[in-house]
Amino acid sequence: WSSSRTVPQGVIPFKSGVIFTQQARVEAPVSTILPAGSSTDLLLVLSLCSHRINNAFLFAVKSKKKKLQLGVQFVPGKIIVYVGHKRSVYFDYNVHDGQWHNMAINIRGQTVTLFTSCGKRRVHADLHFKKDEALDPHGSFLFGKINQHSVQFEGAICQFDIYPSAKAAHHYCKYLKKQCRQADTYRPNLPPLIPLLPRDPSASPSTPQHVEPLLQGLKNLTTAAPSL
């Protein structure tokens, strides 16, 4: 997205981030999201608010052969973390409550840990299997779904960052952007945002000047930190 001045289909920028609608279609080669040879050991720092109750994936990383290597799925009352094809662990946590959620998911070795409340709360889950050590650099990264025909995650994203797992997961709030720390007290006013999307497909792709700063957030929606 860094070379594009236009908003991806179905994505609406707002003050603190972007909103993914049912029409969102965001897919990219893994090599453009994560450094070559990236391990499945990593730390996800998330700040988001679900707008629709469904079983959508927040994201999925699939190999060139279309096998799921990594993914996070939100179902009512649970967060499911996939580390390998048909291999997963789950946490009892409800994202679909209309509230903002700041959290970190740490995948390290055979353990997946969910951190909330700035690290004051943590829940561990053991994988009980040997996971892939590296992600396929020729694979694909899909945001908001597991494939192009599945249900789409609908909601607001303030932060979605990927770090090497060597980062201190229990201090994940140190990595939260300032606007995301205030996210639970900020509610985007949706109606005025809708006109930001072109209504006419033949309309000029030029971006209104006051919208340009908002689009900068799309460049950093997925941040892959360099290996430590």
mmCIF file with all atom_site columns, C-alpha atoms in Angstrom:
data_model
loop_
_atom_site.group_PDB
_atom_site.id
_atom_site.type_symbol
_atom_site.label_atom_id
_atom_site.label_alt_id
_atom_site.label_comp_id
_atom_site.label_asym_id
_atom_site.label_entity_id
_atom_site.label_seq_id
_atom_site.pdbx_PDB_ins_code
_atom_site.Cartn_x
_atom_site.Cartn_y
_atom_site.Cartn_z
_atom_site.occupancy
_atom_site.B_iso_or_equiv
_atom_site.pdbx_formal_charge
_atom_site.auth_seq_id
_atom_site.auth_comp_id
_atom_site.auth_asym_id
_atom_site.auth_atom_id
_atom_site.pdbx_PDB_model_num
ATOM 1   C CA . TRP A 1 1   ? 0.000   0.000   0.000   1.00 0.00 ? 1   TRP A CA 1
ATOM 2   C CA . SER A 1 2   ? 2.965   2.303   0.519   1.00 0.00 ? 2   SER A CA 1
ATOM 3   C CA . SER A 1 3   ? 3.082   3.199   -3.178  1.00 0.00 ? 3   SER A CA 1
ATOM 4   C CA . SER A 1 4   ? -0.633  3.811   -3.450  1.00 0.00 ? 4   SER A CA 1
ATOM 5   C CA . ARG A 1 5   ? -2.498  7.003   -2.693  1.00 0.00 ? 5   ARG A CA 1
ATOM 6   C CA . THR A 1 6   ? -5.868  5.324   -2.893  1.00 0.00 ? 6   THR A CA 1
ATOM 7   C CA . VAL A 1 7   ? -7.667  3.449   -0.137  1.00 0.00 ? 7   VAL A CA 1
ATOM 8   C CA . PRO A 1 8   ? -8.013  -0.330  -0.597  1.00 0.00 ? 8   PRO A CA 1
ATOM 9   C CA . GLN A 1 9   ? -11.508 -1.473  -1.467  1.00 0.00 ? 9   GLN A CA 1
ATOM 10  C CA . GLY A 1 10  ? -13.820 -1.604  1.540   1.00 0.00 ? 10  GLY A CA 1
ATOM 11  C CA . VAL A 1 11  ? -11.410 0.216   3.868   1.00 0.00 ? 11  VAL A CA 1
ATOM 12  C CA . ILE A 1 12  ? -12.325 3.538   5.505   1.00 0.00 ? 12  ILE A CA 1
ATOM 13  C CA . PRO A 1 13  ? -9.760  5.722   7.294   1.00 0.00 ? 13  PRO A CA 1
ATOM 14  C CA . PHE A 1 14  ? -10.676 7.437   10.556  1.00 0.00 ? 14  PHE A CA 1
ATOM 15  C CA . LYS A 1 15  ? -8.877  9.476   13.196  1.00 0.00 ? 15  LYS A CA 1
ATOM 16  C CA . SER A 1 16  ? -7.113  6.599   14.938  1.00 0.00 ? 16  SER A CA 1
ATOM 17  C CA . GLY A 1 17  ? -6.748  4.031   12.173  1.00 0.00 ? 17  GLY A CA 1
ATOM 18  C CA . VAL A 1 18  ? -8.841  2.268   9.572   1.00 0.00 ? 18  VAL A CA 1
ATOM 19  C CA . ILE A 1 19  ? -12.215 0.538   9.415   1.00 0.00 ? 19  ILE A CA 1
ATOM 20  C CA . PHE A 1 20  ? -12.632 -2.725  7.537   1.00 0.00 ? 20  PHE A CA 1
ATOM 21  C CA . THR A 1 21  ? -16.071 -3.211  6.007   1.00 0.00 ? 21  THR A CA 1
ATOM 22  C CA . GLN A 1 22  ? -17.694 -6.288  4.511   1.00 0.00 ? 22  GLN A CA 1
ATOM 23  C CA . GLN A 1 23  ? -16.314 -5.315  1.093   1.00 0.00 ? 23  GLN A CA 1
ATOM 24  C CA . ALA A 1 24  ? -12.667 -5.192  2.226   1.00 0.00 ? 24  ALA A CA 1
ATOM 25  C CA . ARG A 1 25  ? -10.193 -7.131  0.099   1.00 0.00 ? 25  ARG A CA 1
ATOM 26  C CA . VAL A 1 26  ? -6.632  -6.922  1.392   1.00 0.00 ? 26  VAL A CA 1
ATOM 27  C CA . GLU A 1 27  ? -4.047  -9.499  0.338   1.00 0.00 ? 27  GLU A CA 1
ATOM 28  C CA . ALA A 1 28  ? -0.286  -9.248  -0.144  1.00 0.00 ? 28  ALA A CA 1
ATOM 29  C CA . PRO A 1 29  ? 2.729   -11.527 -0.621  1.00 0.00 ? 29  PRO A CA 1
ATOM 30  C CA . VAL A 1 30  ? 4.238   -12.583 2.702   1.00 0.00 ? 30  VAL A CA 1
ATOM 31  C CA . SER A 1 31  ? 7.583   -11.216 1.502   1.00 0.00 ? 31  SER A CA 1
ATOM 32  C CA . THR A 1 32  ? 6.177   -7.680  1.489   1.00 0.00 ? 32  THR A CA 1
ATOM 33  C CA . ILE A 1 33  ? 4.867   -7.982  5.056   1.00 0.00 ? 33  ILE A CA 1
ATOM 34  C CA . LEU A 1 34  ? 7.532   -9.958  6.890   1.00 0.00 ? 34  LEU A CA 1
ATOM 35  C CA . PRO A 1 35  ? 11.330  -10.234 6.464   1.00 0.00 ? 35  PRO A CA 1
ATOM 36  C CA . ALA A 1 36  ? 12.576  -13.244 4.493   1.00 0.00 ? 36  ALA A CA 1
ATOM 37  C CA . GLY A 1 37  ? 12.922  -16.368 6.616   1.00 0.00 ? 37  GLY A CA 1
ATOM 38  C CA . SER A 1 38  ? 10.608  -15.075 9.342   1.00 0.00 ? 38  SER A CA 1
ATOM 39  C CA . SER A 1 39  ? 9.945   -17.551 12.106  1.00 0.00 ? 39  SER A CA 1
ATOM 40  C CA . THR A 1 40  ? 6.532   -18.498 13.442  1.00 0.00 ? 40  THR A CA 1
ATOM 41  C CA . ASP A 1 41  ? 7.848   -17.251 16.799  1.00 0.00 ? 41  ASP A CA 1
ATOM 42  C CA . LEU A 1 42  ? 6.499   -13.729 16.999  1.00 0.00 ? 42  LEU A CA 1
ATOM 43  C CA . LEU A 1 43  ? 4.551   -11.168 18.997  1.00 0.00 ? 43  LEU A CA 1
ATOM 44  C CA . LEU A 1 44  ? 1.316   -9.582  17.775  1.00 0.00 ? 44  LEU A CA 1
ATOM 45  C CA . VAL A 1 45  ? 0.256   -6.267  19.320  1.00 0.00 ? 45  VAL A CA 1
ATOM 46  C CA . LEU A 1 46  ? -3.388  -5.490  18.552  1.00 0.00 ? 46  LEU A CA 1
ATOM 47  C CA . SER A 1 47  ? -5.812  -2.654  19.164  1.00 0.00 ? 47  SER A CA 1
ATOM 48  C CA . LEU A 1 48  ? -9.211  -3.203  17.572  1.00 0.00 ? 48  LEU A CA 1
ATOM 49  C CA . CYS A 1 49  ? -12.978 -3.038  17.870  1.00 0.00 ? 49  CYS A CA 1
ATOM 50  C CA . SER A 1 50  ? -15.264 -5.584  16.187  1.00 0.00 ? 50  SER A CA 1
ATOM 51  C CA . HIS A 1 51  ? -18.342 -4.172  14.471  1.00 0.00 ? 51  HIS A CA 1
ATOM 52  C CA . ARG A 1 52  ? -19.999 -7.452  13.546  1.00 0.00 ? 52  ARG A CA 1
ATOM 53  C CA . ILE A 1 53  ? -20.345 -10.799 15.308  1.00 0.00 ? 53  ILE A CA 1
ATOM 54  C CA . ASN A 1 54  ? -19.065 -13.570 13.040  1.00 0.00 ? 54  ASN A CA 1
ATOM 55  C CA . ASN A 1 55  ? -16.333 -16.231 12.810  1.00 0.00 ? 55  ASN A CA 1
ATOM 56  C CA . ALA A 1 56  ? -13.895 -14.239 10.677  1.00 0.00 ? 56  ALA A CA 1
ATOM 57  C CA . PHE A 1 57  ? -10.128 -14.492 10.761  1.00 0.00 ? 57  PHE A CA 1
ATOM 58  C CA . LEU A 1 58  ? -8.307  -11.314 11.721  1.00 0.00 ? 58  LEU A CA 1
ATOM 59  C CA . PHE A 1 59  ? -5.545  -12.451 9.386   1.00 0.00 ? 59  PHE A CA 1
ATOM 60  C CA . ALA A 1 60  ? -4.133  -15.577 7.787   1.00 0.00 ? 60  ALA A CA 1
ATOM 61  C CA . VAL A 1 61  ? -0.704  -16.478 6.432   1.00 0.00 ? 61  VAL A CA 1
ATOM 62  C CA . LYS A 1 62  ? -0.858  -19.256 3.846   1.00 0.00 ? 62  LYS A CA 1
ATOM 63  C CA . SER A 1 63  ? 1.931   -21.090 2.080   1.00 0.00 ? 63  SER A CA 1
ATOM 64  C CA . LYS A 1 64  ? 2.321   -21.150 -1.690  1.00 0.00 ? 64  LYS A CA 1
ATOM 65  C CA . LYS A 1 65  ? 0.459   -24.488 -1.565  1.00 0.00 ? 65  LYS A CA 1
ATOM 66  C CA . LYS A 1 66  ? -2.432  -22.724 0.244   1.00 0.00 ? 66  LYS A CA 1
ATOM 67  C CA . LYS A 1 67  ? -1.759  -24.422 3.586   1.00 0.00 ? 67  LYS A CA 1
ATOM 68  C CA . LEU A 1 68  ? -2.534  -22.277 6.637   1.00 0.00 ? 68  LEU A CA 1
ATOM 69  C CA . GLN A 1 69  ? 0.698   -21.497 8.496   1.00 0.00 ? 69  GLN A CA 1
ATOM 70  C CA . LEU A 1 70  ? -0.434  -18.793 10.880  1.00 0.00 ? 70  LEU A CA 1
ATOM 71  C CA . GLY A 1 71  ? -3.706  -17.097 11.723  1.00 0.00 ? 71  GLY A CA 1
ATOM 72  C CA . VAL A 1 72  ? -5.952  -15.588 14.355  1.00 0.00 ? 72  VAL A CA 1
ATOM 73  C CA . GLN A 1 73  ? -9.707  -16.156 14.310  1.00 0.00 ? 73  GLN A CA 1
ATOM 74  C CA . PHE A 1 74  ? -12.352 -14.430 16.407  1.00 0.00 ? 74  PHE A CA 1
ATOM 75  C CA . VAL A 1 75  ? -15.426 -16.496 17.217  1.00 0.00 ? 75  VAL A CA 1
ATOM 76  C CA . PRO A 1 76  ? -18.030 -15.510 19.818  1.00 0.00 ? 76  PRO A CA 1
ATOM 77  C CA . GLY A 1 77  ? -16.402 -15.955 23.215  1.00 0.00 ? 77  GLY A CA 1
ATOM 78  C CA . LYS A 1 78  ? -13.075 -17.255 21.927  1.00 0.00 ? 78  LYS A CA 1
ATOM 79  C CA . ILE A 1 79  ? -9.843  -16.306 20.189  1.00 0.00 ? 79  ILE A CA 1
ATOM 80  C CA . ILE A 1 80  ? -8.347  -19.144 18.143  1.00 0.00 ? 80  ILE A CA 1
ATOM 81  C CA . VAL A 1 81  ? -4.669  -19.020 17.192  1.00 0.00 ? 81  VAL A CA 1
ATOM 82  C CA . TYR A 1 82  ? -3.569  -21.286 14.332  1.00 0.00 ? 82  TYR A CA 1
ATOM 83  C CA . VAL A 1 83  ? 0.077   -22.284 14.066  1.00 0.00 ? 83  VAL A CA 1
ATOM 84  C CA . GLY A 1 84  ? 0.128   -24.763 11.216  1.00 0.00 ? 84  GLY A CA 1
ATOM 85  C CA . HIS A 1 85  ? -2.482  -26.487 9.065   1.00 0.00 ? 85  HIS A CA 1
ATOM 86  C CA . LYS A 1 86  ? -5.448  -27.593 11.212  1.00 0.00 ? 86  LYS A CA 1
ATOM 87  C CA . ARG A 1 87  ? -3.405  -26.982 14.361  1.00 0.00 ? 87  ARG A CA 1
ATOM 88  C CA . SER A 1 88  ? -4.640  -24.461 16.865  1.00 0.00 ? 88  SER A CA 1
ATOM 89  C CA . VAL A 1 89  ? -5.141  -23.369 20.463  1.00 0.00 ? 89  VAL A CA 1
ATOM 90  C CA . TYR A 1 90  ? -7.918  -21.216 21.834  1.00 0.00 ? 90  TYR A CA 1
ATOM 91  C CA . PHE A 1 91  ? -8.511  -18.683 24.600  1.00 0.00 ? 91  PHE A CA 1
ATOM 92  C CA . ASP A 1 92  ? -11.764 -17.797 26.327  1.00 0.00 ? 92  ASP A CA 1
ATOM 93  C CA . TYR A 1 93  ? -12.001 -14.137 25.380  1.00 0.00 ? 93  TYR A CA 1
ATOM 94  C CA . ASN A 1 94  ? -14.844 -12.260 23.715  1.00 0.00 ? 94  ASN A CA 1
ATOM 95  C CA . VAL A 1 95  ? -13.796 -9.695  21.119  1.00 0.00 ? 95  VAL A CA 1
ATOM 96  C CA . HIS A 1 96  ? -17.349 -9.323  19.790  1.00 0.00 ? 96  HIS A CA 1
ATOM 97  C CA . ASP A 1 97  ? -18.704 -7.104  22.573  1.00 0.00 ? 97  ASP A CA 1
ATOM 98  C CA . GLY A 1 98  ? -18.615 -3.717  20.824  1.00 0.00 ? 98  GLY A CA 1
ATOM 99  C CA . GLN A 1 99  ? -15.700 -2.517  22.966  1.00 0.00 ? 99  GLN A CA 1
ATOM 100 C CA . TRP A 1 100 ? -12.111 -1.644  22.084  1.00 0.00 ? 100 TRP A CA 1
ATOM 101 C CA . HIS A 1 101 ? -9.578  -4.355  22.906  1.00 0.00 ? 101 HIS A CA 1
ATOM 102 C CA . ASN A 1 102 ? -5.841  -3.895  23.359  1.00 0.00 ? 102 ASN A CA 1
ATOM 103 C CA . MET A 1 103 ? -3.951  -7.168  23.595  1.00 0.00 ? 103 MET A CA 1
ATOM 104 C CA . ALA A 1 104 ? -0.815  -9.071  22.677  1.00 0.00 ? 104 ALA A CA 1
ATOM 105 C CA . ILE A 1 105 ? -0.481  -12.618 21.388  1.00 0.00 ? 105 ILE A CA 1
ATOM 106 C CA . ASN A 1 106 ? 2.953   -14.156 21.861  1.00 0.00 ? 106 ASN A CA 1
ATOM 107 C CA . ILE A 1 107 ? 3.951   -17.320 19.982  1.00 0.00 ? 107 ILE A CA 1
ATOM 108 C CA . ARG A 1 108 ? 7.192   -18.779 21.249  1.00 0.00 ? 108 ARG A CA 1
ATOM 109 C CA . GLY A 1 109 ? 8.321   -22.370 20.991  1.00 0.00 ? 109 GLY A CA 1
ATOM 110 C CA . GLN A 1 110 ? 5.477   -24.681 21.950  1.00 0.00 ? 110 GLN A CA 1
ATOM 111 C CA . THR A 1 111 ? 3.547   -22.020 23.871  1.00 0.00 ? 111 THR A CA 1
ATOM 112 C CA . VAL A 1 112 ? 1.041   -19.362 22.828  1.00 0.00 ? 112 VAL A CA 1
ATOM 113 C CA . THR A 1 113 ? 0.218   -16.656 25.387  1.00 0.00 ? 113 THR A CA 1
ATOM 114 C CA . LEU A 1 114 ? -2.555  -14.074 25.372  1.00 0.00 ? 114 LEU A CA 1
ATOM 115 C CA . PHE A 1 115 ? -1.736  -10.875 27.281  1.00 0.00 ? 115 PHE A CA 1
ATOM 116 C CA . THR A 1 116 ? -4.389  -8.333  28.276  1.00 0.00 ? 116 THR A CA 1
ATOM 117 C CA . SER A 1 117 ? -4.650  -5.459  30.767  1.00 0.00 ? 117 SER A CA 1
ATOM 118 C CA . CYS A 1 118 ? -1.146  -4.294  29.776  1.00 0.00 ? 118 CYS A CA 1
ATOM 119 C CA . GLY A 1 119 ? 0.320   -7.626  30.828  1.00 0.00 ? 119 GLY A CA 1
ATOM 120 C CA . LYS A 1 120 ? -1.449  -7.898  34.171  1.00 0.00 ? 120 LYS A CA 1
ATOM 121 C CA . ARG A 1 121 ? -3.494  -10.779 32.797  1.00 0.00 ? 121 ARG A CA 1
ATOM 122 C CA . ARG A 1 122 ? -1.975  -13.629 30.840  1.00 0.00 ? 122 ARG A CA 1
ATOM 123 C CA . VAL A 1 123 ? -3.184  -17.036 29.728  1.00 0.00 ? 123 VAL A CA 1
ATOM 124 C CA . HIS A 1 124 ? -0.896  -19.753 28.326  1.00 0.00 ? 124 HIS A CA 1
ATOM 125 C CA . ALA A 1 125 ? -1.815  -22.534 25.915  1.00 0.00 ? 125 ALA A CA 1
ATOM 126 C CA . ASP A 1 126 ? 0.467   -25.405 24.887  1.00 0.00 ? 126 ASP A CA 1
ATOM 127 C CA . LEU A 1 127 ? 0.589   -26.416 21.232  1.00 0.00 ? 127 LEU A CA 1
ATOM 128 C CA . HIS A 1 128 ? 1.312   -30.133 21.907  1.00 0.00 ? 128 HIS A CA 1
ATOM 129 C CA . PHE A 1 129 ? 2.839   -30.467 18.455  1.00 0.00 ? 129 PHE A CA 1
ATOM 130 C CA . LYS A 1 130 ? 5.885   -29.341 16.537  1.00 0.00 ? 130 LYS A CA 1
ATOM 131 C CA . LYS A 1 131 ? 5.096   -26.256 14.482  1.00 0.00 ? 131 LYS A CA 1
ATOM 132 C CA . ASP A 1 132 ? 6.717   -25.016 11.303  1.00 0.00 ? 132 ASP A CA 1
ATOM 133 C CA . GLU A 1 133 ? 9.863   -23.071 12.058  1.00 0.00 ? 133 GLU A CA 1
ATOM 134 C CA . ALA A 1 134 ? 9.550   -20.582 9.215   1.00 0.00 ? 134 ALA A CA 1
ATOM 135 C CA . LEU A 1 135 ? 6.843   -18.984 7.102   1.00 0.00 ? 135 LEU A CA 1
ATOM 136 C CA . ASP A 1 136 ? 6.841   -19.618 3.365   1.00 0.00 ? 136 ASP A CA 1
ATOM 137 C CA . PRO A 1 137 ? 8.314   -16.448 1.782   1.00 0.00 ? 137 PRO A CA 1
ATOM 138 C CA . HIS A 1 138 ? 6.339   -17.265 -1.359  1.00 0.00 ? 138 HIS A CA 1
ATOM 139 C CA . GLY A 1 139 ? 3.077   -17.462 0.549   1.00 0.00 ? 139 GLY A CA 1
ATOM 140 C CA . SER A 1 140 ? 0.295   -14.922 0.935   1.00 0.00 ? 140 SER A CA 1
ATOM 141 C CA . PHE A 1 141 ? -0.936  -12.691 3.751   1.00 0.00 ? 141 PHE A CA 1
ATOM 142 C CA . LEU A 1 142 ? -4.699  -12.062 3.928   1.00 0.00 ? 142 LEU A CA 1
ATOM 143 C CA . PHE A 1 143 ? -6.133  -9.494  6.292   1.00 0.00 ? 143 PHE A CA 1
ATOM 144 C CA . GLY A 1 144 ? -9.606  -10.037 7.713   1.00 0.00 ? 144 GLY A CA 1
ATOM 145 C CA . LYS A 1 145 ? -10.277 -13.493 6.260   1.00 0.00 ? 145 LYS A CA 1
ATOM 146 C CA . ILE A 1 146 ? -8.765  -16.912 5.564   1.00 0.00 ? 146 ILE A CA 1
ATOM 147 C CA . ASN A 1 147 ? -9.589  -16.932 1.846   1.00 0.00 ? 147 ASN A CA 1
ATOM 148 C CA . GLN A 1 148 ? -11.362 -14.775 -0.701  1.00 0.00 ? 148 GLN A CA 1
ATOM 149 C CA . HIS A 1 149 ? -14.644 -16.644 -0.228  1.00 0.00 ? 149 HIS A CA 1
ATOM 150 C CA . SER A 1 150 ? -14.794 -16.591 3.576   1.00 0.00 ? 150 SER A CA 1
ATOM 151 C CA . VAL A 1 151 ? -16.564 -14.139 5.876   1.00 0.00 ? 151 VAL A CA 1
ATOM 152 C CA . GLN A 1 152 ? -14.757 -10.815 6.357   1.00 0.00 ? 152 GLN A CA 1
ATOM 153 C CA . PHE A 1 153 ? -13.676 -9.315  9.685   1.00 0.00 ? 153 PHE A CA 1
ATOM 154 C CA . GLU A 1 154 ? -15.599 -6.077  10.091  1.00 0.00 ? 154 GLU A CA 1
ATOM 155 C CA . GLY A 1 155 ? -14.323 -3.537  12.568  1.00 0.00 ? 155 GLY A CA 1
ATOM 156 C CA . ALA A 1 156 ? -11.928 -0.734  13.413  1.00 0.00 ? 156 ALA A CA 1
ATOM 157 C CA . ILE A 1 157 ? -8.189  -1.332  13.636  1.00 0.00 ? 157 ILE A CA 1
ATOM 158 C CA . CYS A 1 158 ? -6.021  1.144   15.511  1.00 0.00 ? 158 CYS A CA 1
ATOM 159 C CA . GLN A 1 159 ? -2.904  -1.025  15.596  1.00 0.00 ? 159 GLN A CA 1
ATOM 160 C CA . PHE A 1 160 ? -1.775  -4.326  14.114  1.00 0.00 ? 160 PHE A CA 1
ATOM 161 C CA . ASP A 1 161 ? 1.960   -4.811  14.601  1.00 0.00 ? 161 ASP A CA 1
ATOM 162 C CA . ILE A 1 162 ? 4.179   -7.863  14.262  1.00 0.00 ? 162 ILE A CA 1
ATOM 163 C CA . TYR A 1 163 ? 7.402   -8.070  16.267  1.00 0.00 ? 163 TYR A CA 1
ATOM 164 C CA . PRO A 1 164 ? 10.060  -10.738 16.835  1.00 0.00 ? 164 PRO A CA 1
ATOM 165 C CA . SER A 1 165 ? 9.005   -12.724 19.894  1.00 0.00 ? 165 SER A CA 1
ATOM 166 C CA . ALA A 1 166 ? 12.155  -11.560 21.688  1.00 0.00 ? 166 ALA A CA 1
ATOM 167 C CA . LYS A 1 167 ? 10.181  -8.421  22.499  1.00 0.00 ? 167 LYS A CA 1
ATOM 168 C CA . ALA A 1 168 ? 8.855   -8.366  26.066  1.00 0.00 ? 168 ALA A CA 1
ATOM 169 C CA . ALA A 1 169 ? 5.244   -9.413  25.535  1.00 0.00 ? 169 ALA A CA 1
ATOM 170 C CA . HIS A 1 170 ? 4.156   -8.571  29.083  1.00 0.00 ? 170 HIS A CA 1
ATOM 171 C CA . HIS A 1 171 ? 5.193   -4.963  28.396  1.00 0.00 ? 171 HIS A CA 1
ATOM 172 C CA . TYR A 1 172 ? 3.178   -4.770  25.177  1.00 0.00 ? 172 TYR A CA 1
ATOM 173 C CA . CYS A 1 173 ? 1.534   -1.486  26.213  1.00 0.00 ? 173 CYS A CA 1
ATOM 174 C CA . LYS A 1 174 ? 4.931   0.163   25.695  1.00 0.00 ? 174 LYS A CA 1
ATOM 175 C CA . TYR A 1 175 ? 4.471   -0.605  21.998  1.00 0.00 ? 175 TYR A CA 1
ATOM 176 C CA . LEU A 1 176 ? 0.899   0.699   21.803  1.00 0.00 ? 176 LEU A CA 1
ATOM 177 C CA . LYS A 1 177 ? 0.510   3.910   19.859  1.00 0.00 ? 177 LYS A CA 1
ATOM 178 C CA . LYS A 1 178 ? -0.717  6.870   21.870  1.00 0.00 ? 178 LYS A CA 1
ATOM 179 C CA . GLN A 1 179 ? -4.011  7.089   20.012  1.00 0.00 ? 179 GLN A CA 1
ATOM 180 C CA . CYS A 1 180 ? -4.656  3.384   20.684  1.00 0.00 ? 180 CYS A CA 1
ATOM 181 C CA . ARG A 1 181 ? -4.239  3.790   24.426  1.00 0.00 ? 181 ARG A CA 1
ATOM 182 C CA . GLN A 1 182 ? -7.145  6.203   24.278  1.00 0.00 ? 182 GLN A CA 1
ATOM 183 C CA . ALA A 1 183 ? -9.094  4.017   21.853  1.00 0.00 ? 183 ALA A CA 1
ATOM 184 C CA . ASP A 1 184 ? -11.483 2.644   24.449  1.00 0.00 ? 184 ASP A CA 1
ATOM 185 C CA . THR A 1 185 ? -12.760 6.167   25.110  1.00 0.00 ? 185 THR A CA 1
ATOM 186 C CA . TYR A 1 186 ? -12.898 7.175   21.438  1.00 0.00 ? 186 TYR A CA 1
ATOM 187 C CA . ARG A 1 187 ? -15.753 6.191   19.159  1.00 0.00 ? 187 ARG A CA 1
ATOM 188 C CA . PRO A 1 188 ? -15.370 6.904   15.443  1.00 0.00 ? 188 PRO A CA 1
ATOM 189 C CA . ASN A 1 189 ? -18.326 8.778   14.017  1.00 0.00 ? 189 ASN A CA 1
ATOM 190 C CA . LEU A 1 190 ? -19.129 6.478   11.108  1.00 0.00 ? 190 LEU A CA 1
ATOM 191 C CA . PRO A 1 191 ? -21.676 8.385   8.949   1.00 0.00 ? 191 PRO A CA 1
ATOM 192 C CA . PRO A 1 192 ? -19.322 11.262  7.941   1.00 0.00 ? 192 PRO A CA 1
ATOM 193 C CA . LEU A 1 193 ? -16.622 8.747   7.005   1.00 0.00 ? 193 LEU A CA 1
ATOM 194 C CA . ILE A 1 194 ? -18.650 6.975   4.343   1.00 0.00 ? 194 ILE A CA 1
ATOM 195 C CA . PRO A 1 195 ? -18.315 9.748   1.703   1.00 0.00 ? 195 PRO A CA 1
ATOM 196 C CA . LEU A 1 196 ? -14.535 9.351   1.832   1.00 0.00 ? 196 LEU A CA 1
ATOM 197 C CA . LEU A 1 197 ? -14.933 6.325   -0.424  1.00 0.00 ? 197 LEU A CA 1
ATOM 198 C CA . PRO A 1 198 ? -15.532 7.128   -4.110  1.00 0.00 ? 198 PRO A CA 1
ATOM 199 C CA . ARG A 1 199 ? -19.151 6.472   -5.044  1.00 0.00 ? 199 ARG A CA 1
ATOM 200 C CA . ASP A 1 200 ? -18.428 6.505   -8.757  1.00 0.00 ? 200 ASP A CA 1
ATOM 201 C CA . PRO A 1 201 ? -15.929 3.861   -9.939  1.00 0.00 ? 201 PRO A CA 1
ATOM 202 C CA . SER A 1 202 ? -14.867 6.215   -12.714 1.00 0.00 ? 202 SER A CA 1
ATOM 203 C CA . ALA A 1 203 ? -14.168 9.039   -10.276 1.00 0.00 ? 203 ALA A CA 1
ATOM 204 C CA . SER A 1 204 ? -10.708 10.549  -10.156 1.00 0.00 ? 204 SER A CA 1
ATOM 205 C CA . PRO A 1 205 ? -8.366  8.669   -7.803  1.00 0.00 ? 205 PRO A CA 1
ATOM 206 C CA . SER A 1 206 ? -7.030  11.938  -6.401  1.00 0.00 ? 206 SER A CA 1
ATOM 207 C CA . THR A 1 207 ? -7.243  12.221  -2.633  1.00 0.00 ? 207 THR A CA 1
ATOM 208 C CA . PRO A 1 208 ? -8.705  15.247  -0.833  1.00 0.00 ? 208 PRO A CA 1
ATOM 209 C CA . GLN A 1 209 ? -5.945  17.090  0.984   1.00 0.00 ? 209 GLN A CA 1
ATOM 210 C CA . HIS A 1 210 ? -7.540  16.709  4.419   1.00 0.00 ? 210 HIS A CA 1
ATOM 211 C CA . VAL A 1 211 ? -7.809  12.933  3.947   1.00 0.00 ? 211 VAL A CA 1
ATOM 212 C CA . GLU A 1 212 ? -4.167  12.359  2.980   1.00 0.00 ? 212 GLU A CA 1
ATOM 213 C CA . PRO A 1 213 ? -2.829  12.231  6.586   1.00 0.00 ? 213 PRO A CA 1
ATOM 214 C CA . LEU A 1 214 ? -5.393  9.551   7.398   1.00 0.00 ? 214 LEU A CA 1
ATOM 215 C CA . LEU A 1 215 ? -4.226  7.391   4.533   1.00 0.00 ? 215 LEU A CA 1
ATOM 216 C CA . GLN A 1 216 ? -0.708  7.373   5.934   1.00 0.00 ? 216 GLN A CA 1
ATOM 217 C CA . GLY A 1 217 ? -2.026  4.970   8.560   1.00 0.00 ? 217 GLY A CA 1
ATOM 218 C CA . LEU A 1 218 ? -2.554  2.344   5.881   1.00 0.00 ? 218 LEU A CA 1
ATOM 219 C CA . LYS A 1 219 ? 1.178   2.210   5.261   1.00 0.00 ? 219 LYS A CA 1
ATOM 220 C CA . ASN A 1 220 ? 1.810   1.189   8.861   1.00 0.00 ? 220 ASN A CA 1
ATOM 221 C CA . LEU A 1 221 ? -1.212  -1.036  9.393   1.00 0.00 ? 221 LEU A CA 1
ATOM 222 C CA . THR A 1 222 ? 1.094   -4.034  9.381   1.00 0.00 ? 222 THR A CA 1
ATOM 223 C CA . THR A 1 223 ? 4.516   -3.284  10.776  1.00 0.00 ? 223 THR A CA 1
ATOM 224 C CA . ALA A 1 224 ? 7.182   -5.972  10.723  1.00 0.00 ? 224 ALA A CA 1
ATOM 225 C CA . ALA A 1 225 ? 10.041  -5.030  13.006  1.00 0.00 ? 225 ALA A CA 1
ATOM 226 C CA . PRO A 1 226 ? 13.555  -6.017  11.870  1.00 0.00 ? 226 PRO A CA 1
ATOM 227 C CA . SER A 1 227 ? 14.997  -9.154  13.409  1.00 0.00 ? 227 SER A CA 1
ATOM 228 C CA . LEU A 1 228 ? 16.755  -8.575  16.699  1.00 0.00 ? 228 LEU A CA 1
#
